[in-house]
Each structure stands twice: as structure tokens, then as C-alpha cells.
XYZ file of C-alpha atoms in Angstrom:
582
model
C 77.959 -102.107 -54.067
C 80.607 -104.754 -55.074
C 78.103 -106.312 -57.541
C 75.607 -104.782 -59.571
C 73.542 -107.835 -59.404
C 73.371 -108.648 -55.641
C 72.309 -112.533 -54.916
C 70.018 -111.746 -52.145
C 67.956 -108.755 -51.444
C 67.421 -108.281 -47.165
C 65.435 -105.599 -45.841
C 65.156 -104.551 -42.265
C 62.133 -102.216 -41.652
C 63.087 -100.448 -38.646
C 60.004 -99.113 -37.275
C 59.031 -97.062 -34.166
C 56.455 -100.146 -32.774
C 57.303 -102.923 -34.801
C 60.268 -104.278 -37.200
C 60.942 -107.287 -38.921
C 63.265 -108.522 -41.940
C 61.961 -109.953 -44.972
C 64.318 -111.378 -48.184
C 64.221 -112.753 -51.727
C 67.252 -113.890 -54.290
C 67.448 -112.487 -57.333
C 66.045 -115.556 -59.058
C 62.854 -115.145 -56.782
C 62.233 -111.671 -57.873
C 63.084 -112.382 -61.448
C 60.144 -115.014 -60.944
C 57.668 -112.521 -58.989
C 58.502 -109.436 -57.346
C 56.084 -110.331 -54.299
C 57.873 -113.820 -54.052
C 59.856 -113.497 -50.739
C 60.687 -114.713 -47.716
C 59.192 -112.948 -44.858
C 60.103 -113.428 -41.062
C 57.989 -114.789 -38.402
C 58.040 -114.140 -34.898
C 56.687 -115.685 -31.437
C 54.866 -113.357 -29.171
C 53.185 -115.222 -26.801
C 50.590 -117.902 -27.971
C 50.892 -116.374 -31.408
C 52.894 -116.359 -34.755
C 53.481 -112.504 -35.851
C 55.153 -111.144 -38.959
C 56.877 -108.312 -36.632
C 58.083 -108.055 -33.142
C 57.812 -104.818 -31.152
C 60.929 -102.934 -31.452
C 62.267 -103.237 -27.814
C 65.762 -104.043 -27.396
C 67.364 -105.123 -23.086
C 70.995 -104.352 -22.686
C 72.847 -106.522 -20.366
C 74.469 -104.057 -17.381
C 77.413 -104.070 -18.911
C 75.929 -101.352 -21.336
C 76.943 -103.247 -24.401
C 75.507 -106.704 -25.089
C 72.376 -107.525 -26.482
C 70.149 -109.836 -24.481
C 67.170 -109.504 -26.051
C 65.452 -107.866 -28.617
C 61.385 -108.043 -29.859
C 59.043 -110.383 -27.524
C 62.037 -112.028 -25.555
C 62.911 -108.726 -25.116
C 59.897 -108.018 -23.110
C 59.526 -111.411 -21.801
C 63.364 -111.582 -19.872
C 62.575 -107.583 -18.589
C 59.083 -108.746 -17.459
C 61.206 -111.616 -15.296
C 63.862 -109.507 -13.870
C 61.286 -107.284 -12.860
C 59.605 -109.507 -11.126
C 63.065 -111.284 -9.479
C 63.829 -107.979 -8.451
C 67.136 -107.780 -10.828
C 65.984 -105.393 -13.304
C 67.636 -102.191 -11.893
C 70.927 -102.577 -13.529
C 69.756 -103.661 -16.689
C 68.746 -101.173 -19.818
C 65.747 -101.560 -21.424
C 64.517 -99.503 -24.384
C 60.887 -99.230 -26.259
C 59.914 -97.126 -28.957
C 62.891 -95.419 -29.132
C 63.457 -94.733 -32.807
C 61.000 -91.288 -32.499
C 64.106 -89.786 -30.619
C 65.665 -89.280 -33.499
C 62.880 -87.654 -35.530
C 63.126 -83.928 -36.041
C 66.690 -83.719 -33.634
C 68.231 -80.473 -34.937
C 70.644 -81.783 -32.256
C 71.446 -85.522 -33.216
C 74.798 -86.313 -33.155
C 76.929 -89.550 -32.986
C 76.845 -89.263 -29.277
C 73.234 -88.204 -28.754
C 72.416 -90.507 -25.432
C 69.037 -92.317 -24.876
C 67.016 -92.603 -21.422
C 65.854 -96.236 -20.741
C 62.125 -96.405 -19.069
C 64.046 -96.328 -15.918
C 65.974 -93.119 -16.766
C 69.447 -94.552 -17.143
C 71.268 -94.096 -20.228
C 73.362 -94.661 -22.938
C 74.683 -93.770 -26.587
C 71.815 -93.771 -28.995
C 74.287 -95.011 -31.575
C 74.525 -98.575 -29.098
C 70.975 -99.028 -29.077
C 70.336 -99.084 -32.576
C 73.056 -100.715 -34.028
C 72.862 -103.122 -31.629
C 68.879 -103.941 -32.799
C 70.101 -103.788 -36.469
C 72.796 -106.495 -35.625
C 70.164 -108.612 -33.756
C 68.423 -108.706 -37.116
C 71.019 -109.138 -39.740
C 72.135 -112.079 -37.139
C 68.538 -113.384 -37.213
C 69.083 -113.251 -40.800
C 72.138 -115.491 -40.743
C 70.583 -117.973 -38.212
C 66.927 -118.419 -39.680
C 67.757 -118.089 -43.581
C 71.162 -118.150 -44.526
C 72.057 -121.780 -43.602
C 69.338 -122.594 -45.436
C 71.530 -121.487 -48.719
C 74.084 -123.891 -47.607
C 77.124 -121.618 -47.993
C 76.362 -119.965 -51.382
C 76.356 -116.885 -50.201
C 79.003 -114.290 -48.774
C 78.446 -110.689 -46.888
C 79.311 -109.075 -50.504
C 76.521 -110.693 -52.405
C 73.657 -109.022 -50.452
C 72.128 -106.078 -51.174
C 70.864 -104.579 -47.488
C 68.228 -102.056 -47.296
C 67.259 -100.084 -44.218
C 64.008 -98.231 -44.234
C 63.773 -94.451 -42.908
C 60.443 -92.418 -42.672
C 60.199 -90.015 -46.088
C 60.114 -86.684 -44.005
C 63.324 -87.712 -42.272
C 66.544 -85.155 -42.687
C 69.774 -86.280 -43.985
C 71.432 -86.449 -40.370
C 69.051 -88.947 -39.066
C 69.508 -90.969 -42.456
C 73.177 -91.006 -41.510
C 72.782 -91.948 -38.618
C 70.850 -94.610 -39.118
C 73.752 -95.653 -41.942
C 76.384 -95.372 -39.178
C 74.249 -97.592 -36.946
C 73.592 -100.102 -39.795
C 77.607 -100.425 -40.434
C 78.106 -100.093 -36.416
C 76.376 -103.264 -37.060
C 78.465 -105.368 -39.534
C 76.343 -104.563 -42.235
C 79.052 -103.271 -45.039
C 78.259 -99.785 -46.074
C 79.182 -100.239 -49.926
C 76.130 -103.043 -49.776
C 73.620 -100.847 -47.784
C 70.396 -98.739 -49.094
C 68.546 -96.557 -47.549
C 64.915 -96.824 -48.618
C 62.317 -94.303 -48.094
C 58.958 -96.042 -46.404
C 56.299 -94.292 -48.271
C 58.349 -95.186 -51.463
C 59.013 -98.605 -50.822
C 55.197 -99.030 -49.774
C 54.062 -97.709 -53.478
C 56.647 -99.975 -55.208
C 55.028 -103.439 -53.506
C 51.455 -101.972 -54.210
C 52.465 -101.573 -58.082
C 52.919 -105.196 -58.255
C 49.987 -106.721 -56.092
C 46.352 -107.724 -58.004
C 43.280 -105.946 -57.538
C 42.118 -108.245 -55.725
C 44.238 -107.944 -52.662
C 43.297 -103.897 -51.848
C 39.924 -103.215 -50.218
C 38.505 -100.031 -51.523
C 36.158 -97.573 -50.660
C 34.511 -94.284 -51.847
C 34.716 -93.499 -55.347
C 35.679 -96.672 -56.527
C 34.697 -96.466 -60.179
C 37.561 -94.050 -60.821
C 39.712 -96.674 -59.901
C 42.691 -96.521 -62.257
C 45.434 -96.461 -59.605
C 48.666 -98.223 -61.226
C 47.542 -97.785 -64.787
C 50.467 -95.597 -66.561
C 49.874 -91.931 -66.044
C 47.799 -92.631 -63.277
C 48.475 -90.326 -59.370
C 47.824 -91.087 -56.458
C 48.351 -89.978 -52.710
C 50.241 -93.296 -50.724
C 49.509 -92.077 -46.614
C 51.998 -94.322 -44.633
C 50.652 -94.336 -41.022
C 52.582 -96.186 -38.866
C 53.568 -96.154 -34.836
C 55.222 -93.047 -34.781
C 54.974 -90.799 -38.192
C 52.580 -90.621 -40.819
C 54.686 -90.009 -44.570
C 52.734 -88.533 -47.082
C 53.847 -88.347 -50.552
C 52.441 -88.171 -54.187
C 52.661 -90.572 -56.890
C 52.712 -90.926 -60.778
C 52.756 -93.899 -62.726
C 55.749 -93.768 -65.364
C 55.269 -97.297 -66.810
C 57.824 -100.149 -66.670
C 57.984 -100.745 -62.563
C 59.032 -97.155 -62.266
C 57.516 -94.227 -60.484
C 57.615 -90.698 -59.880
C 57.021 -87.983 -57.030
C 54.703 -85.504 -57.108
C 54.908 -83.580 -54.065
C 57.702 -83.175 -51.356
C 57.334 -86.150 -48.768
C 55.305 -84.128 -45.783
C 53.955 -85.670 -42.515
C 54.039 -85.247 -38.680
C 54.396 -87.476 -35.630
C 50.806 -88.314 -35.315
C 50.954 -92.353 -35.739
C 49.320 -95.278 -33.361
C 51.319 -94.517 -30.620
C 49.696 -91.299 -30.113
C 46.441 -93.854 -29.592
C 48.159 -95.773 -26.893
C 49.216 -92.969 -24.979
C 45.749 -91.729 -25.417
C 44.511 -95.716 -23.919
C 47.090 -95.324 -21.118
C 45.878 -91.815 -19.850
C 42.386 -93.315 -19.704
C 43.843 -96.134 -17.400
C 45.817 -93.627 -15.387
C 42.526 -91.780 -14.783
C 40.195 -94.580 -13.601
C 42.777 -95.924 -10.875
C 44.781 -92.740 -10.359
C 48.527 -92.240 -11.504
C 50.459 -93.169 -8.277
C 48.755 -96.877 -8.374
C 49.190 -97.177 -12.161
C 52.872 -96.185 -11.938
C 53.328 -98.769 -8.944
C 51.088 -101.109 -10.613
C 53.539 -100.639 -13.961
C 56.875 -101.236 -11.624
C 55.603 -104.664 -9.658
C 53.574 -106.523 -12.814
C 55.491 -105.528 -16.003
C 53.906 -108.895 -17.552
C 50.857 -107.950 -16.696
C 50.970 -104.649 -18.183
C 52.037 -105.965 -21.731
C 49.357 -108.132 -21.538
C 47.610 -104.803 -21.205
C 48.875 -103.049 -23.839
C 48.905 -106.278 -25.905
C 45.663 -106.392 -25.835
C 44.750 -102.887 -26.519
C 47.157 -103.206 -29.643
C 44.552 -105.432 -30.951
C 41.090 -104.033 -29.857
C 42.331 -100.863 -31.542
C 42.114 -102.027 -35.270
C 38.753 -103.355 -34.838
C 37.026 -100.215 -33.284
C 34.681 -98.144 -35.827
C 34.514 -94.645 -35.937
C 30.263 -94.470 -37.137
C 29.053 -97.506 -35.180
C 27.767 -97.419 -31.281
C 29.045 -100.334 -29.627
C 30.841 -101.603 -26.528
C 34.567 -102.562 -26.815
C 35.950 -104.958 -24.075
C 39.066 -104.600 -22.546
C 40.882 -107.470 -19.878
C 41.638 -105.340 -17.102
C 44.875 -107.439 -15.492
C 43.127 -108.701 -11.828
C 46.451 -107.456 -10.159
C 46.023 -103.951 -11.227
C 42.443 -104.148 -9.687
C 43.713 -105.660 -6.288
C 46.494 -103.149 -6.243
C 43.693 -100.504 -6.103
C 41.680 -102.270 -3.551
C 44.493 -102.322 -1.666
C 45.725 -98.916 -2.142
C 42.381 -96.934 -1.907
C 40.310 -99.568 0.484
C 37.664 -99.127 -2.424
C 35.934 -101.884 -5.027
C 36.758 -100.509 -8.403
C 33.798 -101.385 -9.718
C 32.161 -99.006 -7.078
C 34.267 -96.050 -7.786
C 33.567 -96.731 -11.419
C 30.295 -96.631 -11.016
C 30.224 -92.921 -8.978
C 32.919 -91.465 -11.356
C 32.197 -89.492 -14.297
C 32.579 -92.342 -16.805
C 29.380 -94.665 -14.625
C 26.674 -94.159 -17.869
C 30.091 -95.421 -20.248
C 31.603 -97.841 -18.221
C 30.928 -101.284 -16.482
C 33.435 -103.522 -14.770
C 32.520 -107.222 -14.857
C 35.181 -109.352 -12.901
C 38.322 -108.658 -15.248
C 36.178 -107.560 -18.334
C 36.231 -103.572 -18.669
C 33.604 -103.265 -21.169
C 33.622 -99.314 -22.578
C 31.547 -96.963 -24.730
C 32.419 -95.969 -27.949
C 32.006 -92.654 -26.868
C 35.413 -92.922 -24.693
C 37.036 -95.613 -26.990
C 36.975 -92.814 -29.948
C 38.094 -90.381 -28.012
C 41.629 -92.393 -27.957
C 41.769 -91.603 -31.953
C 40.452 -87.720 -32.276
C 43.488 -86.253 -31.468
C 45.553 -88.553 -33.944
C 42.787 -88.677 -36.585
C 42.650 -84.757 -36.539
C 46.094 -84.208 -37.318
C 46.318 -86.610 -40.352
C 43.090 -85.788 -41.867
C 43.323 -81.748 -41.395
C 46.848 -82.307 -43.264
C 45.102 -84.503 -46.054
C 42.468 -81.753 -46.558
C 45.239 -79.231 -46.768
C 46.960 -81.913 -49.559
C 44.429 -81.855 -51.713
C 43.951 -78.188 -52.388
C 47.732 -78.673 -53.929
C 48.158 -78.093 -57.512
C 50.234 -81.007 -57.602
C 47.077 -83.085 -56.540
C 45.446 -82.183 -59.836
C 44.249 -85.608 -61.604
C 44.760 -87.590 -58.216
C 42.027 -90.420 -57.744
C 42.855 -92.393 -55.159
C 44.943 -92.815 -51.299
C 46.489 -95.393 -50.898
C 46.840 -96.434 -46.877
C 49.505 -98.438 -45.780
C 51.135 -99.213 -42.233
C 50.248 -100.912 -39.237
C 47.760 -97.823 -38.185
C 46.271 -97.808 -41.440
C 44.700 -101.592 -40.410
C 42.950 -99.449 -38.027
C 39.230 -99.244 -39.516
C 38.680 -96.196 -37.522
C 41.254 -93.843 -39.085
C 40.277 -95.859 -42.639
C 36.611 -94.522 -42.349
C 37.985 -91.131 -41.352
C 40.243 -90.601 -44.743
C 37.018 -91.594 -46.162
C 35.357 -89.154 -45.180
C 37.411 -85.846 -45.673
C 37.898 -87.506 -49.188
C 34.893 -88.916 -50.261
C 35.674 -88.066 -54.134
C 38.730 -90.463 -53.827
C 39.435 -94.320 -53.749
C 40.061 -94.953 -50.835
C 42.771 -98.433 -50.801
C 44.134 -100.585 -48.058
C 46.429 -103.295 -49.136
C 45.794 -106.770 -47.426
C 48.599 -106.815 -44.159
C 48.882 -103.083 -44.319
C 51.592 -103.196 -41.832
C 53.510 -105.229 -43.861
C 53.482 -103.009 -47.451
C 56.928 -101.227 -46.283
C 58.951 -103.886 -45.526
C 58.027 -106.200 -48.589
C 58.388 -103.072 -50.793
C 61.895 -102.646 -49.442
C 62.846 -106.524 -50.531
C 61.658 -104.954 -53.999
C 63.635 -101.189 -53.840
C 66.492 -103.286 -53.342
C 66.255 -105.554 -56.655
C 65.359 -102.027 -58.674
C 66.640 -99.353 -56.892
C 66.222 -96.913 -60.050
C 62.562 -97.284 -59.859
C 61.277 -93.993 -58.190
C 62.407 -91.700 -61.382
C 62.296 -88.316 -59.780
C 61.458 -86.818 -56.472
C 60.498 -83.275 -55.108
C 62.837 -81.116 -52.714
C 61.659 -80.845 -49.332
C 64.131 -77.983 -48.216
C 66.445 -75.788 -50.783
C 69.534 -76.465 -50.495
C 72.893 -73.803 -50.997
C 76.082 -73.194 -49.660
C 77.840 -69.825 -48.084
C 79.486 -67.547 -50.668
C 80.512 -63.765 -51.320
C 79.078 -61.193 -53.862
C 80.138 -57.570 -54.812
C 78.644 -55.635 -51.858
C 75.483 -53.136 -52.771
C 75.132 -50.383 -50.457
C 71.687 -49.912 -48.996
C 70.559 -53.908 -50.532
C 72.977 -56.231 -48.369
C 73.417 -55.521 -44.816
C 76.891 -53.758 -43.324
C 77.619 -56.218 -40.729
C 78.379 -58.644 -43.698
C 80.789 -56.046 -45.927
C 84.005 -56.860 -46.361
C 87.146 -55.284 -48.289
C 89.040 -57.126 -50.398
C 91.683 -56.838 -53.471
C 88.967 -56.761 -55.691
C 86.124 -54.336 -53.701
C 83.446 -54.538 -50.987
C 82.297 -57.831 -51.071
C 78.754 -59.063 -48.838
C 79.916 -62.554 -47.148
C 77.155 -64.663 -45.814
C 75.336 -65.045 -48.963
C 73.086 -67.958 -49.778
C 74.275 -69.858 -52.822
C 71.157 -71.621 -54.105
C 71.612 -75.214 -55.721
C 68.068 -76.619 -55.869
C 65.285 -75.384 -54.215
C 62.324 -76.494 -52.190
C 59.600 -77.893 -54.198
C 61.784 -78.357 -57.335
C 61.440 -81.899 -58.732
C 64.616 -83.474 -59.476
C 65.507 -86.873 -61.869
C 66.906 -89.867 -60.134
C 71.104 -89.480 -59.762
C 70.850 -85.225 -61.488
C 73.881 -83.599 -61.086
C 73.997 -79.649 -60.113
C 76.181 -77.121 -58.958
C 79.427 -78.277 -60.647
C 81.779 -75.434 -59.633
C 85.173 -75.158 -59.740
C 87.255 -74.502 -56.388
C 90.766 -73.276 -56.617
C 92.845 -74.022 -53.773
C 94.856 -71.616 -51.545
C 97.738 -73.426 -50.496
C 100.835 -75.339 -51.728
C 100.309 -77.913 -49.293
C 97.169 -78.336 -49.110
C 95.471 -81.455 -50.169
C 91.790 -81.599 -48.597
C 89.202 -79.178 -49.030
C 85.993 -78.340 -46.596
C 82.464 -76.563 -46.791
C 79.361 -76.304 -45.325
C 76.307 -77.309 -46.619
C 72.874 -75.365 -45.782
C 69.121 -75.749 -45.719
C 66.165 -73.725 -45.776
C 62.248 -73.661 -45.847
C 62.206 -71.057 -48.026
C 62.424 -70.748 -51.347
C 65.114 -67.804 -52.267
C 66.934 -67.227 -48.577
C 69.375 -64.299 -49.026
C 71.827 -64.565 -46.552
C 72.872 -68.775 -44.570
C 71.588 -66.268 -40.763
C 68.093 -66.080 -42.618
C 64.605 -67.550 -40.338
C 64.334 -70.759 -41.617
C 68.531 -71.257 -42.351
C 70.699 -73.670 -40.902
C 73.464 -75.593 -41.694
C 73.053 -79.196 -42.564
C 76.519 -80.595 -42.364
C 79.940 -80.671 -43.705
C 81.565 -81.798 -46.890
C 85.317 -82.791 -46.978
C 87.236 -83.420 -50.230
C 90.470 -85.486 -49.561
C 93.287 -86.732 -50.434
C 94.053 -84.137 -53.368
C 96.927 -84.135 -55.135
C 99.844 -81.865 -55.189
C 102.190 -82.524 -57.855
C 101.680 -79.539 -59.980
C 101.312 -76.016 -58.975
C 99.037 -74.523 -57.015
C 97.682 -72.020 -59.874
C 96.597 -75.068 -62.031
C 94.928 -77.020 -59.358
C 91.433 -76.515 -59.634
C 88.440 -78.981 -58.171
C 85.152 -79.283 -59.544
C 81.937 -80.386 -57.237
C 78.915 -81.641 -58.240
C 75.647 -82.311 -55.964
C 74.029 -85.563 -56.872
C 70.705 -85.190 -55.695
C 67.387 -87.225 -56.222
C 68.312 -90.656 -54.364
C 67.223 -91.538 -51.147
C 70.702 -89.762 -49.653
C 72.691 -87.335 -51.083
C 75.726 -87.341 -52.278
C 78.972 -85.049 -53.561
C 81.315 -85.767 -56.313
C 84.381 -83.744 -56.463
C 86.735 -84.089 -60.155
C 90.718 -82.970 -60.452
C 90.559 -80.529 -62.716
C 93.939 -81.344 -64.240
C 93.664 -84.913 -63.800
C 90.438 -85.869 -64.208
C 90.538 -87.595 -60.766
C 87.273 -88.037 -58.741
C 89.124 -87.505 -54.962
C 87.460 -89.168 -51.684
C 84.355 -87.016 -50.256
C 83.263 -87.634 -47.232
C 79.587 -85.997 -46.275
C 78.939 -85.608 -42.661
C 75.592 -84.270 -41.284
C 76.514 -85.420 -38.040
C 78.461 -83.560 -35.252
């Protein structure tokens, strides 16, 4: 960053449902850490401090027309003008970048019509709608005091991310205008546990075993579950003292969030009027089917996972004529033959269902997440941990609350007030103290590809080679750091010296591999793959080639890693460029 002390702090939580931007000056967080500014948004009849993260493309496959609720609103109008065809229009589209051992700056992304185009478009071109909603709603309100180099930007990425997808969502940020000297990268279950540091008792709800409740006391652990649309981040906590905080355990999670529950809600749908109608019925009333899902996004926080009771749903009354007109049946009459007639009862538009079926939409979701909690807390790491903390917009949902109460009824079990909102204000306050999470825990070990004097019947043939000094065994797995090894904020390891080989040559190149395992042998091992590419350039080459040596260093324990390469004989630190990208 150009500035050490940035005026403004902005952070854009990017999330798979739902983003928003939220923003404080530096005065405002001197004052109060929770003081900020916080975006609000229109959807419908009703104000909401996110907007579903849906972005419509004009045909020409490059401008923004809409992004959030207008973005829905103008596709639900085209649809029903009949000019949607040529236009692209993208929902939930940030879990296509989750776990993509092939992402790439020209991975492509299918619209819900099928067409496509560069990944990279659509999300830099949803990051730009919201620094530009930045400008428009807040900035003017500054009256000029502020320029591009005085903000501090931070972008939120899910914990168990890789360091590809964290560059790519970099690329897409500066794709965006956002400078990349002023961006941060912020880690969601992180910036969740920073905000809940700062807020008074008063604003958690907690149950279980609430008398051991000593969460942000110094010394004090605790698990922080981030369950939002599409992953659920769980990490490990320690109270350091002074703001600060450190990891416990390696970030760890799965793709089990809410919108594993709406897919589960849209099968059910699919199965009362039969897939053909639904899939017609989705084409011809696109309004009506947000006003669907809409409404299922809020049903779904109130349902209980202990208590018998009838949820009702608004079925729209063109879906219900569509399969009148389809079938020449009453649905109300099939309902009542079908499988589901002792659950079910259709009264006009009012679909009124047992909780039977309605918690059915969570088991499969619930499962995952509380199987991997129970699997947590047999960790040695977990020893002295009192309490989870829930944040995220599924974590509002009282059904998955009362499940992490019960497969940990010996914790505290604490939701913040506006759950959904935890990550994005704790961004606003990553970005004022981005020094705050102390030291973190490998999830992968990390190495590079080097040679060893070759031992006959220990390394394999295929790898010997004969050179001026012996046999050597290529293909050998340099360790750095490895997996489960906790590391300080900004620690420095490796630092080896490279000579170079050529008179003229004045950049330098290696790869950079990964593994799940903790002491690979050889970079072709199970679990081995290379992560990406590091480039040293613009070396110099005015003395000769025997004295030019370069020293590397991995800096590891931020949010992104980084590589520092020194001039031997000049004490230079040359350009490096990191690219985990192909």
C-alpha cells in the first residue's frame, strides 16, 4: 500500500448467495472498531443489508446491466418480453471456483441458459459494480477528500480456499479498477472472529454450557464455524490479548452451506408437480419463481429442528395453473393421493407442510457440518476449547443452531446478532489492523523440486541421473513448511541461495508444490501437485556470472503468500512475480 495509514477502510464480502460492501475512516475506527458504514439494499418491498450475488451481462458479453435485486428484476422482465435469450445471466457462481485444480485466467462460466463466458468477466465485473456503488452512495459524501490511493480495499475469500483461487480473485479485483498495491485479501472465518472480539456480551445469544463462557478473555479458544451459502470454514482460535489473535488448527471445511438447503426445497417442488412443468414453469414466470425462492430464503431460518409444526409456503398461482393445464388434474387432488397426503395440504396458494418434510431439506447439510465438528473436537488442538462461535447467513438458521448444540452440548454455543453480517464488518476491521491474526496453521506442506546424491535400492531408477559430481535422484521433494505447522504472521523460510547458469541471463523460474502429506518424497507422490510458478526478474548482469548469486525467501503466514528474492552481491530485492494461475 502507498500509505501505511489508509483514510478509508472498504470491504467487499463476495459471497456465494449474498454480498455487500461496508466502510469506516480511520477516525471512525480509532473511535470504535464496530463504528461503520454498512450498505443497504432494495429487494422488493424491503431494505436488506446484502443483495443476492447475481450479476446480467448485456449481449454484448461485456457490460454490466445489473447486478443484486435489479439484477433479477431486469432478467425477470426480459424473460417475460421474450428478449432474454441473448442476454447472460449468472447466480451463485462464485462455488465454480472452489476446489478447481483447473482454474485458470480463462476458465469460462455457463449462464442458467448454458451460454458462456470468461469467469474472469463475471467477477470483476460484480467487484466493479461494487467499488462503483462505493463511489456513488459514499464517496461524494466525503466531498472530494479522498483519492483511489487513500483506501485500503479488502476482498473476502473462504479460509479453505487455495492460493490460485485467491489470485484469481486478486486479478478480478484489479480487472476491476481496484489498485492491487491497496488490496487485501481477508480470510472469512478470520475476519468473522476479529468483529466478534470487539462486540458486548450482550449482542451473542448463547446456548449449552454457558457458564464456561470465557470466550474473548486472553488465553481463551474457541472454534468460529462460518456457514454461509456455499462453504462452511472452520478454524480455531486463541486469544493473544491486545486485538490480536491466533490459529489453532488449519482452516478445514466443505461445500455443505444453505444452498445445499435450497436445492434440497427445489427437488421437493420438482417432485410434487413433476420436472418437465417446473422447468417450463421456471422459463415463462422467472418473477414468480424468485418470489418462490424468496420466500423459502426466509421460512428457512425460522424452521426448528425439535419442534412439530407446520411451515407455510406461497405456492406462486401460475405454477399451479401451469399444472392444471399440463396434467388436466387439481393439484390439490394429486396432493392429496401422493405419498406426501398425511404431510401436506394445499389451501388456495398456501402450501402448508410437515416438519417431517421441511427437515428433511437440512439432514443432508446438517450431517456434513456436524459429523466434521464431532471429528474437530477429538483434535488435540481442541484441548481447552469452550465455546463455537456461529457466524454466516446459514448460521441464522435455528435449525442447524440447535444441531451444533447438540453434537456439542459441553460447549457455548454463540450466534452473534446479524450473523450474516459478522464477515463483512470484520473485514472493515482486518483492514484497519491487518497484523491482528498473529500466526496461522499450514493447510498443505509446501516444497519445491530438487536433486540429492542417488541411493541405490532407497530412490527409484527412473529418477537417477549422472552428473559431474555422481548419480544424483531428481524429482525430490524439498520441504519448506509443512502441513499442520503453525507459522508467525510475515515468517520467513527457505532462504537459499541460487546461482545462475548463464551470462545473459537475468530472470530466474521455479515451481512451487503442494501436498497433503506431511514428508512427500518425491513432487509425482499421491497427494503432490504443483501449485504454480515463481519468476525472479529483472536481475542484474554487471558482474560475472560466478559471483551472481540470488537468495529466496518464502514469506508465509498472511492471508497470500509471497516470495522475496535478494542480490547476493548487491543486496538488491529483484521483482517476483508468483503465479498460481495458468
Amino acid at each position: 500500500m502507498e500509505t501505511d495509514k489508509p483514510f478509508m477502510v472498504v470491504a467487499i464480502d463476495f459471497g456465494t448467495t449474498y454480498s455487500s460492501w461496508a466502510c469506516s475512516t480511520t477516525h471512525e475506527h480509532a473511535e470504535s472498531p464496530t463504528k461503520m458504514y454498512v450498505r443497504q439494499w432494495i429487494g422488493g418491498e424491503h431494505l436488506s443489508p446484502k443483495a443476492p450475488t447475481t450479476v446480467l451481462i448485456r449481449p454484448d458479453g461485456t457490460t454490466l446491466e445489473a447486478f443484486g435485486y435489479a439484477a433479477e428484476d431486469r432478467y425477470a422482465e426480459l424473460v417475460e418480453e421474450g428478449q432474454h435469450k441473448l442476454w447472460y445471466y449468472f447466480k451463485r457462481f462464485k462455488m465454480n471456483i472452489f476446489d478447481n485444480c483447473e482454474l485458470s485466467r480463462h476458465t469460462m462460466l455457463e449462464d442458467i441458459t448454458g451460454k458462456i463466458l470468461p469467469a474472469m468477466t463475471v467477477f470483476s465485473r460484480a467487484i466493479e459494480f461494487m467499488r462503483n456503488d462505493f463511489m456513488t452512495n459514499y464517496k461524494s459524501k466525503l466531498e472530494g477528500r479522498i483519492e483511489d490511493h487513500n483506501i485500503c480495499w479488502v476482498l473476502t475469500v473462504p479460509a479453505i480456499w487455495n492460493e490460485p483461487a485467491k489470485q484469481f480473485m486478486r486479478q478480478a479485483a484489479v480487472t476491476a479498477g481496484i489498485r492491487d498495491e491497496c488490496l487485501r485479501i481477508a480470510l472469512e472465518p478470520e475476519a468473522a472472529s476479529l468483529l466478534c472480539n470487539y462486540l458486548p456480551l450482550k449482542m451473542f445469544t448463547i446456548s449449552g454450557s454457558q457458564s464456561k463462557f470465557q470466550t474473548f478473555q486472553k488465553g481463551s479458544k474457541y472454534i468460529l464455524l462460518d456457514a454461509g451459502g456455499g462453504t462452511v470454514d472452520i478454524t480455531v482460535h486463541e486469544v493473544v490479548g491486545g486485538g490480536k489473535l491466533k490459529e489453532l488448527h488449519k482452516a478445514t471445511g466443505g461445500a455443505w452451506g444453505g444452498i445445499a438447503v435450497d436445492g434440497a426445497f427445489k427437488q421437493f417442488i420438482i417432485k410434487l408437480v413433476g420436472e418437465p412443468i417446473f422447468h417450463k414453469f421456471s422459463k415463462e414466470n422467472t418473477m414468480d419463481l424468485l418470489d418462490l425462492l424468496r420466500g423459502f430464503e426466509v421460512k428457512k431460518r425460522e424452521m426448528q429442528l425439535m419442534k412439530e409444526s407446520i411451515t407455510t409456503f406461497r405456492i406462486p398461482v401460475s405454477l399451479i395453473k401451469l399444472y392444471e393445464k399440463e396434467t388436466g388434474k387439481v393439484l390439490k387432488e394429486s396432493i392429496g393421493k401422493s405419498e406426501y397426503s398425511e404431510k401436506l395440504k394445499l389451501l388456495n396458494d398456501r402450501l402448508k407442510v410437515d416438519s417431517a418434510i421441511t427437515r428433511g431439506f437440512f439432514t443432508k447439510s446438517i450431517q456434513n457440518i456436524t459429523t466434521f465438528v464431532n471429528t474437530l473436537l477429538k483434535s488435540k488442538q481442541l484441548e481447552g476449547v469452550n465455546s463455537i462461535i456461529m457466524v454466516g447467513g446459514f448460521s441464522e438458521c435455528q435449525m442447524l443452531q440447535e444441531s451444533i448444540v447438540s453434537c456439542s452440548p459441553k460447549l457455548s454455543t454463540i450466534v452473534p446478532q446479524d450473523a450474516g453480517l459478522v464477515v463483512l464488518k470484520g473485514a472493515v476491521i482486518y483492514g484497519h489492523n491487518q497484523d491482528a491474526i498473529v500466526e496461522r496453521v499450514c493447510r498443505y506442506t509446501y516444497g519445491i523440486a530438487g536433486a540429492m546424491p542417488f541411493i541405490p535400492g532407497v530412490h527409484k531408477e527412473e529418477y537417477r541421473v549422472e552428473t559431474d559430481v555422481g548419480p544424483l535422484c531428481n524429482k525430490i521433494f524439498i520441504k519448506v513448511v509443512e502441513v499442520d505447522e503453525s507459522i508467525k504472521l510475515h515468517e520467513r523460510r527457505w532462504g537459499k541461495y541460487f546461482k545462475l547458469n548463464m551470462e545473459n541471463q537475468d530472470t530466474y523460474s521455479f515451481p512451487i508444490y503442494v501436498s497433503s502429506e506431511g514428508s512427500p518424497t518425491y513432487i509425482t507422490d499421491d497427494g503432490c501437485r504443483m501449485l504454480g510458478c515463481v519468476t525472479i526478474a529483472d536481475l542484474d548482469r554487471s558482474v560475472p556470472l560466478k559471483d551472481r548469486k540470488v537468495e529466496m525467501s518464502i514469506i508465509f503466514g498472511g492471508t497470500e503468500m509471497e516470495v522475496e528474492a535478494t542480490e547476493f552481491h548487491t543486496g538488491k530485492k529483484s521483482t517476483v512475480v508468483v503465479d498460481f494461475l495458468q
